[in-house]
């Protein structure tokens, strides 16, 4: 598990630079809408990994796609219209980190109810990640459409 998390984190850093460069050319919301679904097959493969030795490979795929999108989400929040910048940044950074921490606490409490080595809780948590990734993709597409609309105040 540690090797998989390390692979995910290191590849996520590399992906941040690549997607950041593309976001400068095509926009953050478009890149998020394209890259997030590209990570879903890797997440699905991690659910069904036949050997623990393959898990880091799928972790790299998740890291370079889904795991590297956080900076683009922050940029997207900074560029959003309608809310004061302080509130947008607070929601983008505080809300995501706080939400992530809450999810980890709840997942840890859930996983802790099972005997050690039982694969069921990990599978359930990973399936929840899949649902969240799909929801994030849908939101990115919706945000892209909203950003492409002309501003009625102009």
Tab-separated table of N, CA and C in Angstrom:
chain	number	residue	atom	x	y	z
A	1	UNK	N	0.827	-1.194	0.000
A	1	UNK	CA	0.000	0.000	0.000
A	1	UNK	C	0.869	1.255	0.000
A	2	UNK	N	1.970	1.223	0.747
A	2	UNK	CA	2.849	2.389	0.806
A	2	UNK	C	3.477	2.703	-0.533
A	3	UNK	N	3.857	1.671	-1.264
A	3	UNK	CA	4.453	1.879	-2.585
A	3	UNK	C	3.421	2.476	-3.543
A	4	UNK	N	2.201	2.022	-3.437
A	4	UNK	CA	1.138	2.540	-4.302
A	4	UNK	C	0.870	4.011	-4.003
A	5	UNK	N	0.805	4.360	-2.734
A	5	UNK	CA	0.568	5.759	-2.352
A	5	UNK	C	1.741	6.634	-2.802
A	6	UNK	N	2.966	6.136	-2.648
A	6	UNK	CA	4.141	6.893	-3.102
A	6	UNK	C	4.115	7.094	-4.613
A	7	UNK	N	3.781	6.032	-5.340
A	7	UNK	CA	3.709	6.135	-6.804
A	7	UNK	C	2.641	7.138	-7.208
A	8	UNK	N	1.506	7.107	-6.534
A	8	UNK	CA	0.421	8.034	-6.816
A	8	UNK	C	0.878	9.469	-6.559
A	9	UNK	N	1.525	9.700	-5.427
A	9	UNK	CA	1.960	11.055	-5.079
A	9	UNK	C	3.021	11.602	-6.015
A	10	UNK	N	4.035	10.798	-6.319
A	10	UNK	CA	5.108	11.269	-7.198
A	10	UNK	C	4.614	11.516	-8.620
A	11	UNK	N	3.783	10.632	-9.125
A	11	UNK	CA	3.257	10.843	-10.474
A	11	UNK	C	2.285	12.023	-10.496
A	12	UNK	N	1.602	12.255	-9.379
A	12	UNK	CA	0.714	13.416	-9.282
A	12	UNK	C	1.468	14.718	-9.422
A	13	UNK	N	2.661	14.784	-8.834
A	13	UNK	CA	3.484	15.993	-8.951
A	13	UNK	C	3.875	16.223	-10.407
A	14	UNK	N	4.275	15.154	-11.087
A	14	UNK	CA	4.639	15.286	-12.504
A	14	UNK	C	3.429	15.727	-13.324
A	15	UNK	N	2.280	15.141	-13.042
A	15	UNK	CA	1.065	15.502	-13.766
A	15	UNK	C	0.679	16.954	-13.551
A	16	UNK	N	0.940	17.487	-12.357
A	16	UNK	CA	0.588	18.881	-12.081
A	16	UNK	C	1.279	19.828	-13.050
A	17	UNK	N	2.542	19.556	-13.344
A	17	UNK	CA	3.265	20.421	-14.276
A	17	UNK	C	2.721	20.286	-15.697
A	18	UNK	N	2.461	19.061	-16.110
A	18	UNK	CA	1.951	18.826	-17.459
A	18	UNK	C	0.574	19.453	-17.646
A	19	UNK	N	-0.346	19.176	-16.726
A	19	UNK	CA	-1.711	19.695	-16.867
A	19	UNK	C	-1.743	21.206	-16.672
A	20	UNK	N	-0.867	21.740	-15.833
A	20	UNK	CA	-0.796	23.192	-15.666
A	20	UNK	C	-0.407	23.879	-16.966
A	21	UNK	N	0.557	23.285	-17.664
A	21	UNK	CA	0.979	23.832	-18.964
A	21	UNK	C	-0.182	23.794	-19.959
A	22	UNK	N	-0.885	22.677	-20.012
A	22	UNK	CA	-2.024	22.569	-20.930
A	22	UNK	C	-3.165	23.495	-20.521
A	23	UNK	N	-3.355	23.685	-19.216
A	23	UNK	CA	-4.420	24.575	-18.746
A	23	UNK	C	-4.149	26.018	-19.154
A	24	UNK	N	-2.890	26.404	-19.216
A	24	UNK	CA	-2.557	27.750	-19.685
A	24	UNK	C	-3.013	27.952	-21.132
A	25	UNK	N	-2.994	26.900	-21.907
A	25	UNK	CA	-3.378	26.996	-23.320
A	25	UNK	C	-4.873	26.802	-23.547
A	26	UNK	N	-5.495	25.890	-22.771
A	26	UNK	CA	-6.874	25.496	-23.066
A	26	UNK	C	-7.876	25.823	-21.959
A	27	UNK	N	-7.410	26.247	-20.802
A	27	UNK	CA	-8.292	26.566	-19.684
A	27	UNK	C	-8.364	25.430	-18.669
A	28	UNK	N	-8.416	25.800	-17.405
A	28	UNK	CA	-8.417	24.806	-16.319
A	28	UNK	C	-9.627	23.889	-16.373
A	29	UNK	N	-10.803	24.458	-16.584
A	29	UNK	CA	-12.007	23.628	-16.542
A	29	UNK	C	-12.019	22.607	-17.668
A	30	UNK	N	-11.528	22.977	-18.837
A	30	UNK	CA	-11.467	22.004	-19.944
A	30	UNK	C	-10.493	20.873	-19.617
A	31	UNK	N	-9.350	21.218	-19.091
A	31	UNK	CA	-8.357	20.191	-18.772
A	31	UNK	C	-8.901	19.264	-17.683
A	32	UNK	N	-9.542	19.824	-16.661
A	32	UNK	CA	-10.130	18.999	-15.601
A	32	UNK	C	-11.196	18.071	-16.194
A	33	UNK	N	-12.035	18.615	-17.054
A	33	UNK	CA	-13.114	17.813	-17.645
A	33	UNK	C	-12.575	16.676	-18.506
A	34	UNK	N	-11.408	16.836	-19.079
A	34	UNK	CA	-10.818	15.778	-19.906
A	34	UNK	C	-9.999	14.804	-19.068
A	35	UNK	N	-9.192	15.315	-18.145
A	35	UNK	CA	-8.251	14.468	-17.407
A	35	UNK	C	-8.944	13.630	-16.332
A	36	UNK	N	-9.911	14.182	-15.636
A	36	UNK	CA	-10.576	13.415	-14.567
A	36	UNK	C	-11.156	12.096	-15.080
A	37	UNK	N	-11.889	12.076	-16.194
A	37	UNK	CA	-12.396	10.782	-16.654
A	37	UNK	C	-11.297	9.849	-17.149
A	38	UNK	N	-10.162	10.406	-17.586
A	38	UNK	CA	-9.062	9.543	-18.015
A	38	UNK	C	-8.497	8.725	-16.847
A	39	UNK	N	-8.676	9.225	-15.636
A	39	UNK	CA	-8.204	8.501	-14.464
A	39	UNK	C	-9.126	7.393	-14.004
A	40	UNK	N	-10.372	7.425	-14.432
A	40	UNK	CA	-11.343	6.432	-13.968
A	40	UNK	C	-10.963	4.995	-14.317
A	41	UNK	N	-10.438	4.703	-15.513
A	41	UNK	CA	-10.025	3.318	-15.775
A	41	UNK	C	-8.926	2.833	-14.825
A	42	UNK	N	-8.012	3.733	-14.459
A	42	UNK	CA	-6.956	3.337	-13.522
A	42	UNK	C	-7.533	3.027	-12.144
A	43	UNK	N	-8.520	3.816	-11.743
A	43	UNK	CA	-9.187	3.567	-10.469
A	43	UNK	C	-9.916	2.229	-10.519
A	44	UNK	N	-10.583	1.957	-11.612
A	44	UNK	CA	-11.291	0.684	-11.788
A	44	UNK	C	-10.298	-0.478	-11.757
A	45	UNK	N	-9.157	-0.324	-12.431
A	45	UNK	CA	-8.142	-1.382	-12.432
A	45	UNK	C	-7.559	-1.602	-11.034
A	46	UNK	N	-7.423	-0.525	-10.268
A	46	UNK	CA	-6.923	-0.678	-8.899
A	46	UNK	C	-7.909	-1.465	-8.043
A	47	UNK	N	-9.215	-1.295	-8.300
A	47	UNK	CA	-10.225	-2.078	-7.569
A	47	UNK	C	-10.017	-3.568	-7.794
A	48	UNK	N	-9.603	-3.911	-9.001
A	48	UNK	CA	-9.543	-5.307	-9.406
A	48	UNK	C	-8.121	-5.808	-9.611
A	49	UNK	N	-7.179	-5.198	-8.956
A	49	UNK	CA	-5.777	-5.562	-9.135
A	49	UNK	C	-5.575	-7.046	-8.774
A	50	UNK	N	-5.047	-7.850	-9.721
A	50	UNK	CA	-4.882	-9.282	-9.453
A	50	UNK	C	-3.707	-9.574	-8.523
A	51	UNK	N	-2.742	-8.677	-8.489
A	51	UNK	CA	-1.553	-8.884	-7.664
A	51	UNK	C	-1.170	-7.552	-7.026
A	52	UNK	N	-0.802	-7.564	-5.754
A	52	UNK	CA	-0.373	-6.304	-5.119
A	52	UNK	C	0.791	-5.632	-5.847
A	53	UNK	N	1.553	-6.380	-6.609
A	53	UNK	CA	2.678	-5.794	-7.351
A	53	UNK	C	2.209	-4.878	-8.475
A	54	UNK	N	0.992	-5.073	-8.949
A	54	UNK	CA	0.456	-4.220	-10.018
A	54	UNK	C	-0.167	-2.936	-9.471
A	55	UNK	N	-0.478	-2.902	-8.202
A	55	UNK	CA	-1.155	-1.734	-7.628
A	55	UNK	C	-0.379	-0.432	-7.845
A	56	UNK	N	0.952	-0.395	-7.672
A	56	UNK	CA	1.656	0.874	-7.928
A	56	UNK	C	1.543	1.356	-9.375
A	57	UNK	N	1.428	0.427	-10.322
A	57	UNK	CA	1.275	0.823	-11.724
A	57	UNK	C	-0.031	1.598	-11.899
A	58	UNK	N	-1.100	1.061	-11.343
A	58	UNK	CA	-2.391	1.755	-11.446
A	58	UNK	C	-2.366	3.020	-10.597
A	59	UNK	N	-1.592	3.018	-9.498
A	59	UNK	CA	-1.437	4.228	-8.693
A	59	UNK	C	-0.798	5.361	-9.480
A	60	UNK	N	0.168	5.031	-10.329
A	60	UNK	CA	0.783	6.051	-11.189
A	60	UNK	C	-0.275	6.644	-12.120
A	61	UNK	N	-1.104	5.792	-12.699
A	61	UNK	CA	-2.158	6.283	-13.589
A	61	UNK	C	-3.132	7.198	-12.877
A	62	UNK	N	-3.499	6.830	-11.651
A	62	UNK	CA	-4.406	7.676	-10.866
A	62	UNK	C	-3.727	8.989	-10.501
A	63	UNK	N	-2.466	8.903	-10.102
A	63	UNK	CA	-1.740	10.110	-9.690
A	63	UNK	C	-1.570	11.113	-10.807
A	64	UNK	N	-1.190	10.625	-11.991
A	64	UNK	CA	-0.919	11.538	-13.104
A	64	UNK	C	-2.217	12.116	-13.685
A	65	UNK	N	-3.345	11.526	-13.349
A	65	UNK	CA	-4.626	12.047	-13.834
A	65	UNK	C	-5.367	12.722	-12.684
A	66	UNK	N	-6.160	11.970	-11.972
A	66	UNK	CA	-7.007	12.523	-10.913
A	66	UNK	C	-6.184	13.184	-9.807
A	67	UNK	N	-5.090	12.548	-9.434
A	67	UNK	CA	-4.290	13.038	-8.312
A	67	UNK	C	-3.564	14.338	-8.566
A	68	UNK	N	-3.489	14.759	-9.802
A	68	UNK	CA	-2.721	15.972	-10.109
A	68	UNK	C	-3.600	17.168	-10.456
A	69	UNK	N	-4.881	17.076	-10.243
A	69	UNK	CA	-5.786	18.143	-10.665
A	69	UNK	C	-6.047	19.217	-9.610
A	70	UNK	N	-5.616	19.005	-8.379
A	70	UNK	CA	-5.931	19.967	-7.318
A	70	UNK	C	-5.481	21.395	-7.650
A	71	UNK	N	-4.245	21.613	-8.134
A	71	UNK	CA	-3.861	22.999	-8.440
A	71	UNK	C	-4.762	23.647	-9.489
A	72	UNK	N	-5.230	22.859	-10.455
A	72	UNK	CA	-6.134	23.425	-11.464
A	72	UNK	C	-7.467	23.803	-10.844
A	73	UNK	N	-7.892	23.039	-9.857
A	73	UNK	CA	-9.142	23.376	-9.161
A	73	UNK	C	-8.997	24.694	-8.408
A	74	UNK	N	-7.832	24.918	-7.829
A	74	UNK	CA	-7.589	26.181	-7.123
A	74	UNK	C	-7.590	27.346	-8.116
A	75	UNK	N	-6.940	27.161	-9.251
A	75	UNK	CA	-6.927	28.206	-10.283
A	75	UNK	C	-8.348	28.476	-10.762
A	76	UNK	N	-9.109	27.432	-10.966
A	76	UNK	CA	-10.496	27.576	-11.404
A	76	UNK	C	-11.301	28.374	-10.373
A	77	UNK	N	-11.076	28.091	-9.104
A	77	UNK	CA	-11.780	28.822	-8.048
A	77	UNK	C	-11.379	30.296	-8.046
A	78	UNK	N	-10.099	30.565	-8.268
A	78	UNK	CA	-9.641	31.953	-8.296
A	78	UNK	C	-10.286	32.735	-9.437
A	79	UNK	N	-10.551	32.060	-10.536
A	79	UNK	CA	-11.090	32.732	-11.706
A	79	UNK	C	-12.615	32.755	-11.728
A	80	UNK	N	-13.240	32.110	-10.772
A	80	UNK	CA	-14.704	32.025	-10.757
A	80	UNK	C	-15.322	33.404	-10.527
A	81	UNK	N	-16.486	33.581	-11.104
A	81	UNK	CA	-17.197	34.852	-10.947
A	81	UNK	C	-18.273	34.696	-9.879
A	82	UNK	N	-18.618	35.801	-9.249
A	82	UNK	CA	-19.785	35.822	-8.384
A	82	UNK	C	-19.501	35.852	-6.891
A	83	UNK	N	-18.394	35.317	-6.434
A	83	UNK	CA	-18.075	35.330	-5.004
A	83	UNK	C	-16.806	36.146	-4.781
A	84	UNK	N	-16.677	36.772	-3.606
A	84	UNK	CA	-15.436	37.482	-3.312
A	84	UNK	C	-14.243	36.513	-3.331
A	85	UNK	N	-13.092	37.024	-3.736
A	85	UNK	CA	-11.911	36.166	-3.885
A	85	UNK	C	-11.541	35.450	-2.585
A	86	UNK	N	-11.637	36.115	-1.452
A	86	UNK	CA	-11.305	35.463	-0.179
A	86	UNK	C	-12.190	34.255	0.076
A	87	UNK	N	-13.471	34.394	-0.208
A	87	UNK	CA	-14.395	33.284	-0.012
A	87	UNK	C	-14.090	32.148	-0.991
A	88	UNK	N	-13.793	32.495	-2.245
A	88	UNK	CA	-13.461	31.462	-3.242
A	88	UNK	C	-12.227	30.691	-2.814
A	89	UNK	N	-11.198	31.389	-2.375
A	89	UNK	CA	-9.964	30.709	-1.968
A	89	UNK	C	-10.179	29.906	-0.695
A	90	UNK	N	-10.955	30.429	0.218
A	90	UNK	CA	-11.257	29.680	1.431
A	90	UNK	C	-11.987	28.394	1.131
A	91	UNK	N	-12.945	28.463	0.223
A	91	UNK	CA	-13.677	27.258	-0.167
A	91	UNK	C	-12.789	26.294	-0.943
A	92	UNK	N	-11.966	26.835	-1.829
A	92	UNK	CA	-11.120	25.977	-2.664
A	92	UNK	C	-10.067	25.247	-1.840
A	93	UNK	N	-9.416	25.960	-0.965
A	93	UNK	CA	-8.331	25.327	-0.209
A	93	UNK	C	-8.854	24.759	1.103
A	94	UNK	N	-9.488	25.586	1.906
A	94	UNK	CA	-10.004	25.100	3.184
A	94	UNK	C	-11.093	24.053	3.015
A	95	UNK	N	-11.977	24.297	2.067
A	95	UNK	CA	-13.065	23.352	1.851
A	95	UNK	C	-12.580	22.005	1.350
A	96	UNK	N	-11.628	22.028	0.410
A	96	UNK	CA	-11.156	20.752	-0.122
A	96	UNK	C	-10.311	20.007	0.895
A	97	UNK	N	-9.384	20.699	1.532
A	97	UNK	CA	-8.552	20.005	2.534
A	97	UNK	C	-9.406	19.564	3.715
A	98	UNK	N	-10.297	20.439	4.155
A	98	UNK	CA	-11.177	20.072	5.272
A	98	UNK	C	-12.091	18.913	4.909
A	99	UNK	N	-12.658	18.970	3.701
A	99	UNK	CA	-13.502	17.874	3.236
A	99	UNK	C	-12.719	16.584	3.106
A	100	UNK	N	-11.488	16.690	2.605
A	100	UNK	CA	-10.636	15.503	2.487
A	100	UNK	C	-10.292	14.911	3.844
A	101	UNK	N	-9.978	15.773	4.791
A	101	UNK	CA	-9.658	15.290	6.142
A	101	UNK	C	-10.866	14.605	6.766
A	102	UNK	N	-12.029	15.205	6.600
A	102	UNK	CA	-13.252	14.597	7.127
A	102	UNK	C	-13.496	13.234	6.482
A	103	UNK	N	-13.285	13.155	5.174
A	103	UNK	CA	-13.459	11.872	4.471
A	103	UNK	C	-12.481	10.830	5.002
A	104	UNK	N	-11.232	11.219	5.255
A	104	UNK	CA	-10.248	10.273	5.795
A	104	UNK	C	-10.646	9.793	7.185
A	105	UNK	N	-11.126	10.704	8.018
A	105	UNK	CA	-11.556	10.311	9.363
A	105	UNK	C	-12.715	9.322	9.282
A	106	UNK	N	-13.713	9.648	8.463
A	106	UNK	CA	-14.873	8.759	8.334
A	106	UNK	C	-14.483	7.420	7.715
A	107	UNK	N	-13.630	7.457	6.693
A	107	UNK	CA	-13.173	6.201	6.078
A	107	UNK	C	-12.387	5.379	7.085
A	108	UNK	N	-11.543	6.024	7.882
A	108	UNK	CA	-10.773	5.308	8.898
A	108	UNK	C	-11.662	4.658	9.942
A	109	UNK	N	-12.684	5.352	10.362
A	109	UNK	CA	-13.630	4.779	11.334
A	109	UNK	C	-14.367	3.593	10.723
A	110	UNK	N	-14.753	3.725	9.458
A	110	UNK	CA	-15.442	2.634	8.768
A	110	UNK	C	-14.518	1.418	8.620
A	111	UNK	N	-13.316	1.645	8.129
A	111	UNK	CA	-12.369	0.556	7.905
A	111	UNK	C	-11.998	-0.113	9.229
A	112	UNK	N	-11.909	0.670	10.297
A	112	UNK	CA	-11.532	0.133	11.608
A	112	UNK	C	-12.531	-0.847	12.192
A	113	UNK	N	-13.736	-0.895	11.676
A	113	UNK	CA	-14.746	-1.831	12.189
A	113	UNK	C	-14.569	-3.251	11.644
A	114	UNK	N	-13.704	-3.416	10.668
A	114	UNK	CA	-13.499	-4.721	10.048
A	114	UNK	C	-12.210	-5.357	10.566
A	115	UNK	N	-12.128	-6.687	10.507
A	115	UNK	CA	-10.874	-7.335	10.908
A	115	UNK	C	-9.743	-6.951	9.947
A	116	UNK	N	-8.532	-6.896	10.464
A	116	UNK	CA	-7.381	-6.543	9.639
A	116	UNK	C	-7.225	-7.546	8.504
A	117	UNK	N	-6.971	-7.021	7.319
A	117	UNK	CA	-6.794	-7.876	6.145
A	117	UNK	C	-8.067	-8.118	5.353
A	118	UNK	N	-9.213	-7.712	5.888
A	118	UNK	CA	-10.474	-7.884	5.176
A	118	UNK	C	-10.504	-6.909	3.995
A	119	UNK	N	-10.697	-7.397	2.764
A	119	UNK	CA	-10.660	-6.501	1.603
A	119	UNK	C	-11.933	-5.674	1.409
A	120	UNK	N	-13.018	-6.022	2.067
A	120	UNK	CA	-14.299	-5.349	1.848
A	120	UNK	C	-14.256	-3.845	2.128
A	121	UNK	N	-13.707	-3.389	3.249
A	121	UNK	CA	-13.754	-1.934	3.483
A	121	UNK	C	-12.933	-1.137	2.477
A	122	UNK	N	-11.788	-1.668	2.066
A	122	UNK	CA	-10.978	-0.954	1.077
A	122	UNK	C	-11.721	-0.873	-0.252
A	123	UNK	N	-12.388	-1.955	-0.635
A	123	UNK	CA	-13.152	-1.954	-1.886
A	123	UNK	C	-14.286	-0.932	-1.823
A	124	UNK	N	-14.953	-0.850	-0.692
A	124	UNK	CA	-16.056	0.101	-0.539
A	124	UNK	C	-15.544	1.533	-0.625
A	125	UNK	N	-14.441	1.828	0.053
A	125	UNK	CA	-13.879	3.180	0.032
A	125	UNK	C	-13.426	3.535	-1.385
A	126	UNK	N	-12.807	2.596	-2.093
A	126	UNK	CA	-12.371	2.867	-3.461
A	126	UNK	C	-13.563	3.086	-4.393
A	127	UNK	N	-14.647	2.366	-4.174
A	127	UNK	CA	-15.834	2.577	-4.994
A	127	UNK	C	-16.432	3.960	-4.742
A	128	UNK	N	-16.365	4.406	-3.508
A	128	UNK	CA	-16.817	5.755	-3.193
A	128	UNK	C	-15.951	6.784	-3.922
A	129	UNK	N	-14.651	6.521	-4.001
A	129	UNK	CA	-13.747	7.408	-4.748
A	129	UNK	C	-14.166	7.484	-6.211
A	130	UNK	N	-14.588	6.362	-6.763
A	130	UNK	CA	-15.045	6.341	-8.151
A	130	UNK	C	-16.265	7.241	-8.326
A	131	UNK	N	-17.206	7.155	-7.413
A	131	UNK	CA	-18.407	7.991	-7.476
A	131	UNK	C	-18.021	9.469	-7.379
A	132	UNK	N	-17.106	9.797	-6.483
A	132	UNK	CA	-16.671	11.187	-6.321
A	132	UNK	C	-15.958	11.678	-7.581
A	133	UNK	N	-15.127	10.833	-8.194
A	133	UNK	CA	-14.422	11.228	-9.416
A	133	UNK	C	-15.405	11.483	-10.560
A	134	UNK	N	-16.425	10.662	-10.662
A	134	UNK	CA	-17.440	10.879	-11.701
A	134	UNK	C	-18.183	12.188	-11.445
A	135	UNK	N	-18.529	12.445	-10.188
A	135	UNK	CA	-19.214	13.696	-9.840
A	135	UNK	C	-18.327	14.906	-10.153
A	136	UNK	N	-17.034	14.798	-9.862
A	136	UNK	CA	-16.107	15.895	-10.154
A	136	UNK	C	-16.016	16.154	-11.652
A	137	UNK	N	-16.039	15.097	-12.431
A	137	UNK	CA	-16.008	15.246	-13.888
A	137	UNK	C	-17.256	15.976	-14.376
A	138	UNK	N	-18.398	15.575	-13.876
A	138	UNK	CA	-19.651	16.224	-14.270
A	138	UNK	C	-19.628	17.701	-13.888
A	139	UNK	N	-19.151	18.010	-12.677
A	139	UNK	CA	-19.066	19.411	-12.247
A	139	UNK	C	-18.105	20.204	-13.123
A	140	UNK	N	-16.980	19.603	-13.503
A	140	UNK	CA	-16.022	20.309	-14.357
A	140	UNK	C	-16.643	20.628	-15.710
A	141	UNK	N	-17.401	19.697	-16.257
A	141	UNK	CA	-18.076	19.948	-17.531
A	141	UNK	C	-19.094	21.081	-17.380
A	142	UNK	N	-19.856	21.055	-16.296
A	142	UNK	CA	-20.845	22.109	-16.065
A	142	UNK	C	-20.176	23.467	-15.888
A	143	UNK	N	-19.070	23.504	-15.163
A	143	UNK	CA	-18.344	24.769	-14.967
A	143	UNK	C	-17.804	25.275	-16.291
A	144	UNK	N	-17.298	24.366	-17.118
A	144	UNK	CA	-16.797	24.770	-18.435
A	144	UNK	C	-17.912	25.415	-19.251
A	145	UNK	N	-19.079	24.820	-19.223
A	145	UNK	CA	-20.206	25.388	-19.968
A	145	UNK	C	-20.610	26.747	-19.412
A	146	UNK	N	-20.597	26.876	-18.090
A	146	UNK	CA	-20.971	28.157	-17.469
A	146	UNK	C	-19.950	29.235	-17.815
A	147	UNK	N	-18.670	28.874	-17.854
A	147	UNK	CA	-17.644	29.858	-18.171
A	147	UNK	C	-17.699	30.304	-19.626
A	148	UNK	N	-18.193	29.456	-20.485
A	148	UNK	CA	-18.259	29.798	-21.900
A	148	UNK	C	-19.453	30.674	-22.244
A	149	UNK	N	-20.376	30.839	-21.298
A	149	UNK	CA	-21.512	31.737	-21.521
A	149	UNK	C	-21.059	33.180	-21.408
A	150	UNK	N	-21.615	34.053	-22.205
A	150	UNK	CA	-21.238	35.474	-22.066
A	150	UNK	C	-21.719	36.043	-20.729
A	151	UNK	N	-20.954	36.947	-20.196
A	151	UNK	CA	-21.304	37.598	-18.935
A	151	UNK	C	-22.461	38.558	-19.196
A	152	UNK	N	-23.633	38.381	-18.544
A	152	UNK	CA	-24.797	39.242	-18.803
A	152	UNK	C	-24.581	40.683	-18.364
A	153	UNK	N	-23.580	40.932	-17.532
A	153	UNK	CA	-23.340	42.296	-17.038
A	153	UNK	C	-22.580	43.134	-18.052
A	154	UNK	N	-22.128	42.522	-19.142
A	154	UNK	CA	-21.336	43.269	-20.131
A	154	UNK	C	-22.188	43.693	-21.289
